Short mmCIF file of C-alpha atoms in Angstrom, two decimals:
data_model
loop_
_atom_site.label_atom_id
_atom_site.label_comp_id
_atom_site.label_asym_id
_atom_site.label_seq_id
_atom_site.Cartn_x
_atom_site.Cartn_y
_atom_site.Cartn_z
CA UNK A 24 110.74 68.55 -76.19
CA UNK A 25 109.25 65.66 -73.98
CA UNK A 26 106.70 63.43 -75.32
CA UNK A 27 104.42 61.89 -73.25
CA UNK A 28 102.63 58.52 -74.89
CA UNK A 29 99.12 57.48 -73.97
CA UNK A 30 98.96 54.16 -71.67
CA UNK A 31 97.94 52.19 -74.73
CA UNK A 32 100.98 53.27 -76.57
CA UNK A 33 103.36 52.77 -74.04
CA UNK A 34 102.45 49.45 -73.64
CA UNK A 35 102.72 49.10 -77.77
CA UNK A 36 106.10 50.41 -77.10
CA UNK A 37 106.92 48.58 -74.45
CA UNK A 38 106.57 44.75 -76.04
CA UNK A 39 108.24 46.56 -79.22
CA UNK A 40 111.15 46.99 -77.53
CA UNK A 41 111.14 43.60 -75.59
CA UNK A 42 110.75 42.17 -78.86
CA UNK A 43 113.52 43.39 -80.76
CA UNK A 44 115.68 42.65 -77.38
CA UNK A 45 115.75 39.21 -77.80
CA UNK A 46 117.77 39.23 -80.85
CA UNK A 47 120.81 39.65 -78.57
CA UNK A 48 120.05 36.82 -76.40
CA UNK A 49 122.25 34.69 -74.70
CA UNK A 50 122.48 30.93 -75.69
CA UNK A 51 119.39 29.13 -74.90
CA UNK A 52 118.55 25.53 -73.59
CA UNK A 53 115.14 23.58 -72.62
CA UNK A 54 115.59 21.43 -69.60
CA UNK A 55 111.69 19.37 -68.51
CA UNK A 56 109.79 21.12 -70.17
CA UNK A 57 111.17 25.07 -69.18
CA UNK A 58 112.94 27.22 -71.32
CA UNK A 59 116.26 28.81 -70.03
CA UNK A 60 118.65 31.30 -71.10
CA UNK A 61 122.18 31.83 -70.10
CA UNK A 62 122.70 35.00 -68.17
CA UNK A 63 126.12 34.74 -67.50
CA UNK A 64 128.48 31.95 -68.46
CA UNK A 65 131.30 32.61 -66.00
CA UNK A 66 128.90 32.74 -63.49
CA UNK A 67 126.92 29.89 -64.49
CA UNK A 68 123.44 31.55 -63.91
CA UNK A 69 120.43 31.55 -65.94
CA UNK A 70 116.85 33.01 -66.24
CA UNK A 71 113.55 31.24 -66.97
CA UNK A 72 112.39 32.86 -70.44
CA UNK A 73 109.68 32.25 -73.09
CA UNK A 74 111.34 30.00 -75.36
CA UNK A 75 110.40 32.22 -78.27
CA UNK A 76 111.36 35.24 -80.01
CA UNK A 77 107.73 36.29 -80.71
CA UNK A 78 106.93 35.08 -77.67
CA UNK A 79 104.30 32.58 -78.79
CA UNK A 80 104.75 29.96 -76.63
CA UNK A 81 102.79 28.79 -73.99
CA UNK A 82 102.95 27.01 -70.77
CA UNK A 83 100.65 25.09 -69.33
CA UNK A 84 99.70 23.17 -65.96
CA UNK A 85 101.72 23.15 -62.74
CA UNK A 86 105.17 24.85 -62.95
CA UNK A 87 107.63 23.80 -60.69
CA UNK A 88 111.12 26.07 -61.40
CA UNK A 89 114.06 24.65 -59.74
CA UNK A 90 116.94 26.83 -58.22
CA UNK A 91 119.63 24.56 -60.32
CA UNK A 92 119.70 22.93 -63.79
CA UNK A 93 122.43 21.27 -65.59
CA UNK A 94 122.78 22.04 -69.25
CA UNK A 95 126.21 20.08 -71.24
CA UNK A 96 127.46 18.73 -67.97
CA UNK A 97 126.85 21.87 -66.42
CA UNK A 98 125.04 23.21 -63.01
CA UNK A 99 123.10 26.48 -63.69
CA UNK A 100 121.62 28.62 -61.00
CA UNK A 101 118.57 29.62 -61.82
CA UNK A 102 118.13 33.44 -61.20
CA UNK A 103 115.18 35.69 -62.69
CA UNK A 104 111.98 34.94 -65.16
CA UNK A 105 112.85 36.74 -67.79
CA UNK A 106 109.81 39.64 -69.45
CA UNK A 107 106.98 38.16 -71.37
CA UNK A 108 108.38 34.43 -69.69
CA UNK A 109 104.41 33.16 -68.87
CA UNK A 110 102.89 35.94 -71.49
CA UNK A 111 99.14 34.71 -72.06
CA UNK A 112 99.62 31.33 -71.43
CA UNK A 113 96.27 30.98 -70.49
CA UNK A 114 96.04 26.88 -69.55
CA UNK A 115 99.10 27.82 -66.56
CA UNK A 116 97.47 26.75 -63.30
CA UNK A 117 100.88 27.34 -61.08
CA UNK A 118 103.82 28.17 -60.14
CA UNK A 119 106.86 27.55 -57.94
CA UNK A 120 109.53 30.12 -57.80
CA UNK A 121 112.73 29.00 -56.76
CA UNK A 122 114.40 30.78 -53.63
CA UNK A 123 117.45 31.72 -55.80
CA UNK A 124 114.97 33.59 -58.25
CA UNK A 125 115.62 37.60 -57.86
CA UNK A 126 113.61 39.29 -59.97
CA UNK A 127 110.07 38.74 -62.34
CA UNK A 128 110.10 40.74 -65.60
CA UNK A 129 108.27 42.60 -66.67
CA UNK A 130 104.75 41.00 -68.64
CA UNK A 131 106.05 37.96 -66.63
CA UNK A 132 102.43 36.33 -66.05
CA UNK A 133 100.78 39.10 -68.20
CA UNK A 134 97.00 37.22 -69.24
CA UNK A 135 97.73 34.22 -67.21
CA UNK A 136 93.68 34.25 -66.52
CA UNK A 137 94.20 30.30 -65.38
CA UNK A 138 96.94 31.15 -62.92
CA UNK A 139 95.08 30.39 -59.12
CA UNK A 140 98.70 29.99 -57.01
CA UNK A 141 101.94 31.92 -57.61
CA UNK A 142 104.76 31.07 -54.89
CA UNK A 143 106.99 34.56 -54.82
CA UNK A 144 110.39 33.57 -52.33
CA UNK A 145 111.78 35.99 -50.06
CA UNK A 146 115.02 36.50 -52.28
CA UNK A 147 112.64 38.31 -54.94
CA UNK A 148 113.48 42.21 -54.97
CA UNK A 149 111.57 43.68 -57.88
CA UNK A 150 108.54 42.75 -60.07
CA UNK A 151 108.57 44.18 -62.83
CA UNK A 152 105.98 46.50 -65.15
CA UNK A 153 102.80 44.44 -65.90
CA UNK A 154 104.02 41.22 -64.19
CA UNK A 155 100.89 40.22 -63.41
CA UNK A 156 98.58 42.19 -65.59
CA UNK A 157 94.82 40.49 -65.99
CA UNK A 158 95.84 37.56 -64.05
CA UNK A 159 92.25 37.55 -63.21
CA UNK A 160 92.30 33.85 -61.13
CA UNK A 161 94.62 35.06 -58.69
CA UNK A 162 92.65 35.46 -54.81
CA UNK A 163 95.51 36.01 -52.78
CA UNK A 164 99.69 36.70 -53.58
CA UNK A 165 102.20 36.92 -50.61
CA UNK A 166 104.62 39.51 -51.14
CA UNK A 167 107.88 38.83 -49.47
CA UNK A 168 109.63 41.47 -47.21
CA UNK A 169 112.58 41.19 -49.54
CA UNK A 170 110.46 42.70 -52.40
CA UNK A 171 111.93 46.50 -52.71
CA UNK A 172 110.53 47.68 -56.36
CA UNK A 173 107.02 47.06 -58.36
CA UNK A 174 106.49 48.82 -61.92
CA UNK A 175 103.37 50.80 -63.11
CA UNK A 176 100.17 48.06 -63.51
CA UNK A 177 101.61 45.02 -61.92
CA UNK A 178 98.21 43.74 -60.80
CA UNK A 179 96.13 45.79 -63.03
CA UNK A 180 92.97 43.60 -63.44
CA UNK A 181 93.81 40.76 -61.53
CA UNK A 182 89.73 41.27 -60.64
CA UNK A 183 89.81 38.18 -58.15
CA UNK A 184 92.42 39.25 -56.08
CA UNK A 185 90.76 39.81 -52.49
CA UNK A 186 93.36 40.80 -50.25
CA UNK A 187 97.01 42.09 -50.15
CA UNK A 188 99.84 43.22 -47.84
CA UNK A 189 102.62 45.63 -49.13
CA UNK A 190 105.90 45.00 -47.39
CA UNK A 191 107.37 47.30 -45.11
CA UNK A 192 110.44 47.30 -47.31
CA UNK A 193 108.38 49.24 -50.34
CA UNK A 194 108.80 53.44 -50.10
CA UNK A 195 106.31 53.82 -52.77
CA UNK A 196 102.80 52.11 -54.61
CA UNK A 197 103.08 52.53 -58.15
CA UNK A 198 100.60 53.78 -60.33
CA UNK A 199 97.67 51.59 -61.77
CA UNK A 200 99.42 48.82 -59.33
CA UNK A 201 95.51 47.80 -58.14
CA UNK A 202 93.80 49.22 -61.36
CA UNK A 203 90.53 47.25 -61.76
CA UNK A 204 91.23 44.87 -58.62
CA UNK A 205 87.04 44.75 -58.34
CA UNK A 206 87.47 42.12 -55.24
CA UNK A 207 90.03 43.45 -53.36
CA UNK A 208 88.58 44.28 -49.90
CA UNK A 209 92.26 44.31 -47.70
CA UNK A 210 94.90 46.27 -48.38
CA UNK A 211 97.36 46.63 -45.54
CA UNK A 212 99.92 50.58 -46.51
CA UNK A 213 102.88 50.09 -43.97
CA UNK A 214 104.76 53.60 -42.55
CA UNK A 215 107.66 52.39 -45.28
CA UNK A 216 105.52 54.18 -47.72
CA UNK A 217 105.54 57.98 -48.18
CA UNK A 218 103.98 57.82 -52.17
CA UNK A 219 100.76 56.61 -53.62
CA UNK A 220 100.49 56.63 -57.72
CA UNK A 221 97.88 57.85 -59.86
CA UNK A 222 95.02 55.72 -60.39
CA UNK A 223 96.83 53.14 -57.87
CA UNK A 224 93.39 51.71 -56.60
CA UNK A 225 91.24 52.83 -59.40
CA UNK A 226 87.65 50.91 -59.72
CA UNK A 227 88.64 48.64 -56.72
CA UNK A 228 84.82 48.78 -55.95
CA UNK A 229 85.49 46.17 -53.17
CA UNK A 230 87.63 48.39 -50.87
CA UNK A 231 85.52 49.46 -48.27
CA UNK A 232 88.02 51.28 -45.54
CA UNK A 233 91.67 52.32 -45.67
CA UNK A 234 94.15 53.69 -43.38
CA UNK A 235 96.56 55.81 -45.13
CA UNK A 236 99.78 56.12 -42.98
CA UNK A 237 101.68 59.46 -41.80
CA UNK A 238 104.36 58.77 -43.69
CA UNK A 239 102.52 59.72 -46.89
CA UNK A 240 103.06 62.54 -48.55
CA UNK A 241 102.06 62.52 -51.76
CA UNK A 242 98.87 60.75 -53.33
CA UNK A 243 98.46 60.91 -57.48
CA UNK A 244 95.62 61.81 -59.22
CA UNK A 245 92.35 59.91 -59.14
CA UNK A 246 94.01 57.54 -57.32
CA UNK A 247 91.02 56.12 -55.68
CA UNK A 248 88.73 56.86 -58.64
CA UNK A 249 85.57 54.15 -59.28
CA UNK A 250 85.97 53.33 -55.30
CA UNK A 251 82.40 52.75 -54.99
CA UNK A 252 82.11 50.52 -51.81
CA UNK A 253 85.14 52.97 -49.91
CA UNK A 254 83.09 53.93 -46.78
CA UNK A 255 85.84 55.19 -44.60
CA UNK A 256 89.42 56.71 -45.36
CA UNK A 257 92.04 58.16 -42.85
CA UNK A 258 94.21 61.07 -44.58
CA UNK A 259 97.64 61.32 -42.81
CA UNK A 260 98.43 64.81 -41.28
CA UNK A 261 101.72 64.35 -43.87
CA UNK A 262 99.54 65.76 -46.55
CA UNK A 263 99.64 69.18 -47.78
CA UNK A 264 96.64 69.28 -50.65
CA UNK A 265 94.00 66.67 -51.73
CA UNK A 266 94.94 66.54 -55.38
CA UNK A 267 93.03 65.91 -58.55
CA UNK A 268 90.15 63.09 -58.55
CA UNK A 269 91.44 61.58 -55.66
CA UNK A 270 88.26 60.65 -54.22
CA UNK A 271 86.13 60.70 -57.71
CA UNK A 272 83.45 59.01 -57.79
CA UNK A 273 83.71 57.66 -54.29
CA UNK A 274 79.77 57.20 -54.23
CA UNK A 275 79.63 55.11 -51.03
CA UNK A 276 82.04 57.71 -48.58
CA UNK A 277 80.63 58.57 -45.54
CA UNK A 278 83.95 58.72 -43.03
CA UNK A 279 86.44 60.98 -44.16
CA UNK A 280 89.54 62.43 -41.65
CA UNK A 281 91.36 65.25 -43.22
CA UNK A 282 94.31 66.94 -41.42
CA UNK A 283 94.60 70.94 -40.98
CA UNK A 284 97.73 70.34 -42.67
CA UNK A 285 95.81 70.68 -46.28
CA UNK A 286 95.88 73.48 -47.53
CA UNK A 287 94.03 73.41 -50.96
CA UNK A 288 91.40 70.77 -52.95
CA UNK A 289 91.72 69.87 -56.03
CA UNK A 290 90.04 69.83 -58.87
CA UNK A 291 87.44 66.84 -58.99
CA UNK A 292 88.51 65.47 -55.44
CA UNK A 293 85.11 64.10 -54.57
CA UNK A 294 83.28 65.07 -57.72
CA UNK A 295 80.14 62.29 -57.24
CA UNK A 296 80.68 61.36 -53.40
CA UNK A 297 77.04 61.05 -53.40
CA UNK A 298 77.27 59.54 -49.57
CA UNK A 299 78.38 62.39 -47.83
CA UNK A 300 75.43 64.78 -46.31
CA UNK A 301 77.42 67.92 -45.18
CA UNK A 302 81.05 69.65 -45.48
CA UNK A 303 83.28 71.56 -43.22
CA UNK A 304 86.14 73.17 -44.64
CA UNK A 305 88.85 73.93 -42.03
CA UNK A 306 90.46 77.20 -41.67
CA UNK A 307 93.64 76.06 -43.15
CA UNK A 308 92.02 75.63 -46.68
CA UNK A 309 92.90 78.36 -49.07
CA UNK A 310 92.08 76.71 -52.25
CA UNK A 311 89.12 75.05 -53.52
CA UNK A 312 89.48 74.13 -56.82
CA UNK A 313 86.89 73.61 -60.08
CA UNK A 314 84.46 70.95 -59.58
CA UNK A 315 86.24 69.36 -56.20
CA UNK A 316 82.51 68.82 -54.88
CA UNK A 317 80.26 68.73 -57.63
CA UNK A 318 77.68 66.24 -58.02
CA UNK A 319 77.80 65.39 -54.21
CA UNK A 320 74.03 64.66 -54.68
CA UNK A 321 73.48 64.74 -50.65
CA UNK A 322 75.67 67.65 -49.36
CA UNK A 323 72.82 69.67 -48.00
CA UNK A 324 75.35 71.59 -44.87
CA UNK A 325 78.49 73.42 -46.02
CA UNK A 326 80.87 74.93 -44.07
CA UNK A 327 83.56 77.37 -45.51
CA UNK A 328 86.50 78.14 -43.67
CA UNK A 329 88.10 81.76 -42.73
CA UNK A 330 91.33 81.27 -44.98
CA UNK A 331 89.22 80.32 -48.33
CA UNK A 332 90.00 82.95 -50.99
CA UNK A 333 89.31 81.16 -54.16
CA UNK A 334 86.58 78.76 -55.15
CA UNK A 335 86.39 77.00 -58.72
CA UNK A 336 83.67 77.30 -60.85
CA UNK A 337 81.04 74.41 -59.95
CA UNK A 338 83.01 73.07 -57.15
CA UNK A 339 79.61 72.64 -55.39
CA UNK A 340 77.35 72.08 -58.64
CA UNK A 341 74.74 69.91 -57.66
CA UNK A 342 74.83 69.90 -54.51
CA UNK A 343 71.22 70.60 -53.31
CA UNK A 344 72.12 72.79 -50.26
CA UNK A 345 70.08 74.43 -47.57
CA UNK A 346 72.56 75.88 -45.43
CA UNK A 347 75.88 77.60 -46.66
CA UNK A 348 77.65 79.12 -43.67
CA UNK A 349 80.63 81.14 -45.16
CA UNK A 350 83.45 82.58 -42.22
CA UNK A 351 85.40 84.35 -44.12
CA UNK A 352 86.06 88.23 -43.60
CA UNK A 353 86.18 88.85 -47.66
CA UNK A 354 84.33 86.80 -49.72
CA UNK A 355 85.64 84.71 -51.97
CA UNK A 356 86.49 84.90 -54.97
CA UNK A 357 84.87 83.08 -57.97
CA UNK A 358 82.04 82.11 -60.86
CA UNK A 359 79.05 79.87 -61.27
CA UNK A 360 80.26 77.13 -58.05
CA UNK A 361 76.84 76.54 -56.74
CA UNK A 362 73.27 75.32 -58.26
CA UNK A 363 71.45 77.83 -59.38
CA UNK A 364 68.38 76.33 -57.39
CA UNK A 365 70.49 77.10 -54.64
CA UNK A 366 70.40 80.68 -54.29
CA UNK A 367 66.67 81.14 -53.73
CA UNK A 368 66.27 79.02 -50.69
CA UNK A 369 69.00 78.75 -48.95
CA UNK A 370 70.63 80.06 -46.07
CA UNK A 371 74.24 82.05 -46.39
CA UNK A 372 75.25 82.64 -42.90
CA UNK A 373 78.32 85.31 -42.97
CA UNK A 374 80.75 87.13 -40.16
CA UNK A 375 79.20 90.42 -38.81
CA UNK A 376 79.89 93.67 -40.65
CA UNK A 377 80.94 91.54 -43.81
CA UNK A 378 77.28 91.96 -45.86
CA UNK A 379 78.83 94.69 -48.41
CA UNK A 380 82.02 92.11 -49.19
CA UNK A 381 79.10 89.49 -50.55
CA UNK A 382 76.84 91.70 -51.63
CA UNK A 383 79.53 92.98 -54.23
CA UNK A 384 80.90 89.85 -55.10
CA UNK A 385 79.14 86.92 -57.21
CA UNK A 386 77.66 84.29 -56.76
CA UNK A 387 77.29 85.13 -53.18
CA UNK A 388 75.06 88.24 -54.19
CA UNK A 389 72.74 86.26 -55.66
CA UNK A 390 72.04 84.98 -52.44
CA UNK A 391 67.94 85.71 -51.35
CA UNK A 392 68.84 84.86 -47.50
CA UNK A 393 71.60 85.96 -46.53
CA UNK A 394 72.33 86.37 -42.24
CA UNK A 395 74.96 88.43 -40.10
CA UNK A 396 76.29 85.79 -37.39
CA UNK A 397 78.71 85.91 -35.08
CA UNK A 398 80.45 82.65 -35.45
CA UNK A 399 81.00 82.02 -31.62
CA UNK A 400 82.13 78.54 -30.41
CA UNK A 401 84.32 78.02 -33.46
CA UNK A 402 88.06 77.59 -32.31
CA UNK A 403 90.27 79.38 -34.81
CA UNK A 404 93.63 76.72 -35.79
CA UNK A 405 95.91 79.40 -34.32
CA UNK A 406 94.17 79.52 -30.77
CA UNK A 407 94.44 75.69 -29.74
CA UNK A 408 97.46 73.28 -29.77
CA UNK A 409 95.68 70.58 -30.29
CA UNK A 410 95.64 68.68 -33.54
CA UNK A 411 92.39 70.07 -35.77
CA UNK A 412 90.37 67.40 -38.20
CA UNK A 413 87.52 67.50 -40.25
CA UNK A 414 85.44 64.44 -39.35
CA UNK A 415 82.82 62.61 -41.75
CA UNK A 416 81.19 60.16 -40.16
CA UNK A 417 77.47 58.65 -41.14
CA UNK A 418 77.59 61.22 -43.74
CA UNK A 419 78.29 64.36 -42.02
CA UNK A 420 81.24 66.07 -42.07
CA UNK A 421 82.76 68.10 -38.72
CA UNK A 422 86.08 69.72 -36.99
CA UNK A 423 87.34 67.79 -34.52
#
C-alpha cells in the first residue's frame, strides 16, 4: 500500500532524514570562515556544508566560495553546497558560487530572507528540493543553461522575485517551483519543456500574461491557482484536457486561446474567473466536468459545443446567464449545473427537431425559453483544415 504524506509532513520528513544523514559524514574542516566537508579523498573534492549536525549555524554577510581550498597541505576542489548549507541564516546578504560548484542541495538557502544576490555558474546542473524556499529578498536569479534538474518548491515564497528565465536545457517545471512568487511578472517557458507541475505558479498574483509552448503536454492541477493579475494565457495545441483548478481563481482572465485538441474540462478549471463575459465550447469538447465554470460572476453568453455529452453538476453555478445556446443533437447529460435564477429568463437556443431530447432531460427542461435554431454559419471541426481556437479576448470568448 502507498502512502502519500501531506506537504507539511514531507517536509518534517524530509529534514528528518537530512538530519540523521550527517552522522556518516565525511571528515570536516573550516577554512575563512566556510565550513567544508570531504567528498572524496582520492579525489580531493569537497562540498560547502553547514558546519553543524543540527544545523544551527549561521552565516552571515557576503559569501565568497572559492573553487579550491587547501586543508593539511592539501588542494581541495570545491564541488557542491551541501542540503541545509545556508538553512535560515537570516543576516546572509550574498553569495559567490564557484564555477567548479555542480550542484545546490537541497534547503540550501532555505529562509535566507536577507539574501538580495546569489551568483549560480554555468557548471551547476541541479538545485535541489527547497533550495531557495522563502528567500523572500531575492528580485532576480540567472539560471544557467547548464542547469538540467530543479526539485518540488525551489522558489516557493521567494515573494520579491520579479522575473525569471527557465533554460532551454529543463524538460519539465516542478511543482510549487513559483508557489507564492507574489512579484513575479516574467516568466520566459522555452519549447525544452513538455511538463508543468501542480500548483507550479500558484498565488503568483503578479503574472499578468504567459505563453505556454507546444511542446507542453501536460499541466498539473491548480497550477495557476490565486493568479489574480493573469490577463492573457496561450494553451499549446499539445494539450489534450484542461485539468483540475488549472485556472482557479484566475479573477483577472480575459484572453484565453484553447486548442480543438482538448477534449474535456476539468473539474474547477476556471471556478472564479470572474473577468471573462462569455464561453464557447468547441466541438471537440466531450467533457465538462463539476464546477469547471462556477462562480464566473460575468459569463452572461455560453456556447455549448455538438460533441458535449456530459456536464458536472454546477459547472456553470453562478454564472448569471442570458443566453445559453446548446448545439448538440442529444442533450446532455447531467444535474443542478446552472443557477436556478437562470432558467426563468434566459434564452436556450437548440438544433431543429431536438425540443423532445431537452424537454425530457433536466436541467434543460426547466428551461421557460427555449428556441429551435438552425445553427447556420458555424463550421463543424471536421469540415475545415484549418486549425480551430476558442478566443477570449476583452472578456468574450469565440472560435477562431
Amino acid at each position: 500500500m502507498q502512502i502519500k504524506l501531506s506537504a507539511p509532513l514531507r517536509i518534517i520528513v524530509v529534514i528528518l532524514t537530512l538530519l540523521a544523514s550527517m552522522s556518516t559524514r565525511a571528515e570536516d574542516f573550516e577554512a575563512d570562515g566556510i565550513y567544508y566537508n570531504i567528498v572524496s579523498e582520492e579525489e580531493r573534492t569537497v562540498a560547502v556544508w553547514n558546519g553543524d549536525k543540527k544545523y544551527t549555524h549561521k552565516y552571515s554577510g557576503n559569501i565568497v566560495i572559492p573553487s579550491k581550498v587547501i586543508n593539511d597541505s592539501k588542494t581541495y576542489v570545491v564541488t557542491g553546497i551541501l542540503e541545509m548549507t545556508f538553512y535560515y541564516s537570516r543576516d546572509l546578504k550574498s553569495v559567490s558560487i564557484p564555477s567548479s560548484v555542480t550542484s545546490i542541495g537541497e534547503y540550501a538557502f532555505a529562509g535566507c530572507v536577507g539574501l538580495t544576490s546569489v551568483t549560480i555558474p554555468s557548471s551547476v546542473t541541479s538545485i535541489g528540493e527547497h533550495a531557495f524556499h522563502g528567500c523572500s529578498g531575492l528580485t532576480n536569479l540567472a539560471i544557467p543553461a547548464s542547469v538540467t534538474s530543479i526539485g518540488e518548491y525551489a522558489f516557493y515564497g521567494c515573494s520579491g522575485l520579479a522575473s525569471i528565465a527557465i533554460p532551454t536545457s529543463m524538460t519539465s517545471i516542478s511543482g510549487y517551483l513559483f508557489y507564492g512568487c507574489s512579484s513575479l511578472t516574467d516568466v520566459t517557458i522555452p519549447s525544452s519543456v513538455t511538463s508543468i507541475g501542480e500548483y507550479a505558479f500558484r498565488d503568483c498574483i503578479g503574472l499578468t500574461s504567459l505563453t505556454i509552448p507546444d511542446s507542453v503536454t501536460d499541466i498539473g492541477q491548480y497550477a495557476f491557482y490565486g493568479c489574480k493579475g493573469l490577463a492573457s494565457v496561450t494553451i499549446p495545441d499539445s494539450m489534450t484536457s484542461i485539468g483540475e483548478g488549472i485556472f482557479y481563481g484566475c479573477s483577472g482572465l480575459t484572453d484565453v486561446t484553447i486548442p480543438d485538441s482538448v477534449t474535456s474540462i476539468g473539474k474547477w478549471a476556471f471556478y472564479g474567473c470572474k473577468g471573462l463575459t462569455s464561453v464557447t465550447i468547441p466541438d471537440s469538447v466531450t467533457d465538462i466536468d463539476r464546477f469547471a465554470f462556477s462562480v464566473c460572476s460575468g459569463i452572461t453568453s455560453l456556447t455549448v459545443g455538438n460533441s458535449v455529452t456530459s456536464i458536472g453538476e454546477f459547472a456553470f453555478d453562478g454564472c448569471p446567464l442570458a443566453t445559453v445556446y446548446c448545439r448538440s443533437e442529444v442533450a446532455p447529460k447531467g444535474d443542478d449545473f446552472f443557477s436556478e435564477s437562470v432558467f426563468a429568463e434566459c434564452i436556450l437556443y437548440i438544433p431543429k427537431g431536438t425540443l423532445k431530447s431537452y424537454k425530457r432531460t433536466n436541467p434543460w427542461s426547466r428551461f421557460k425559453n427555449i428556441v429551435e435554431t438552425e445553427f447556420s454559419g458555424v463550421e463543424e471541426v471536421g469540415e475545415t483544415d484549418r486549425e480551430l481556437k476558442i478566443a477570449v479576448k476583452d472578456g468574450a470568448v469565440n472560435v477562431e
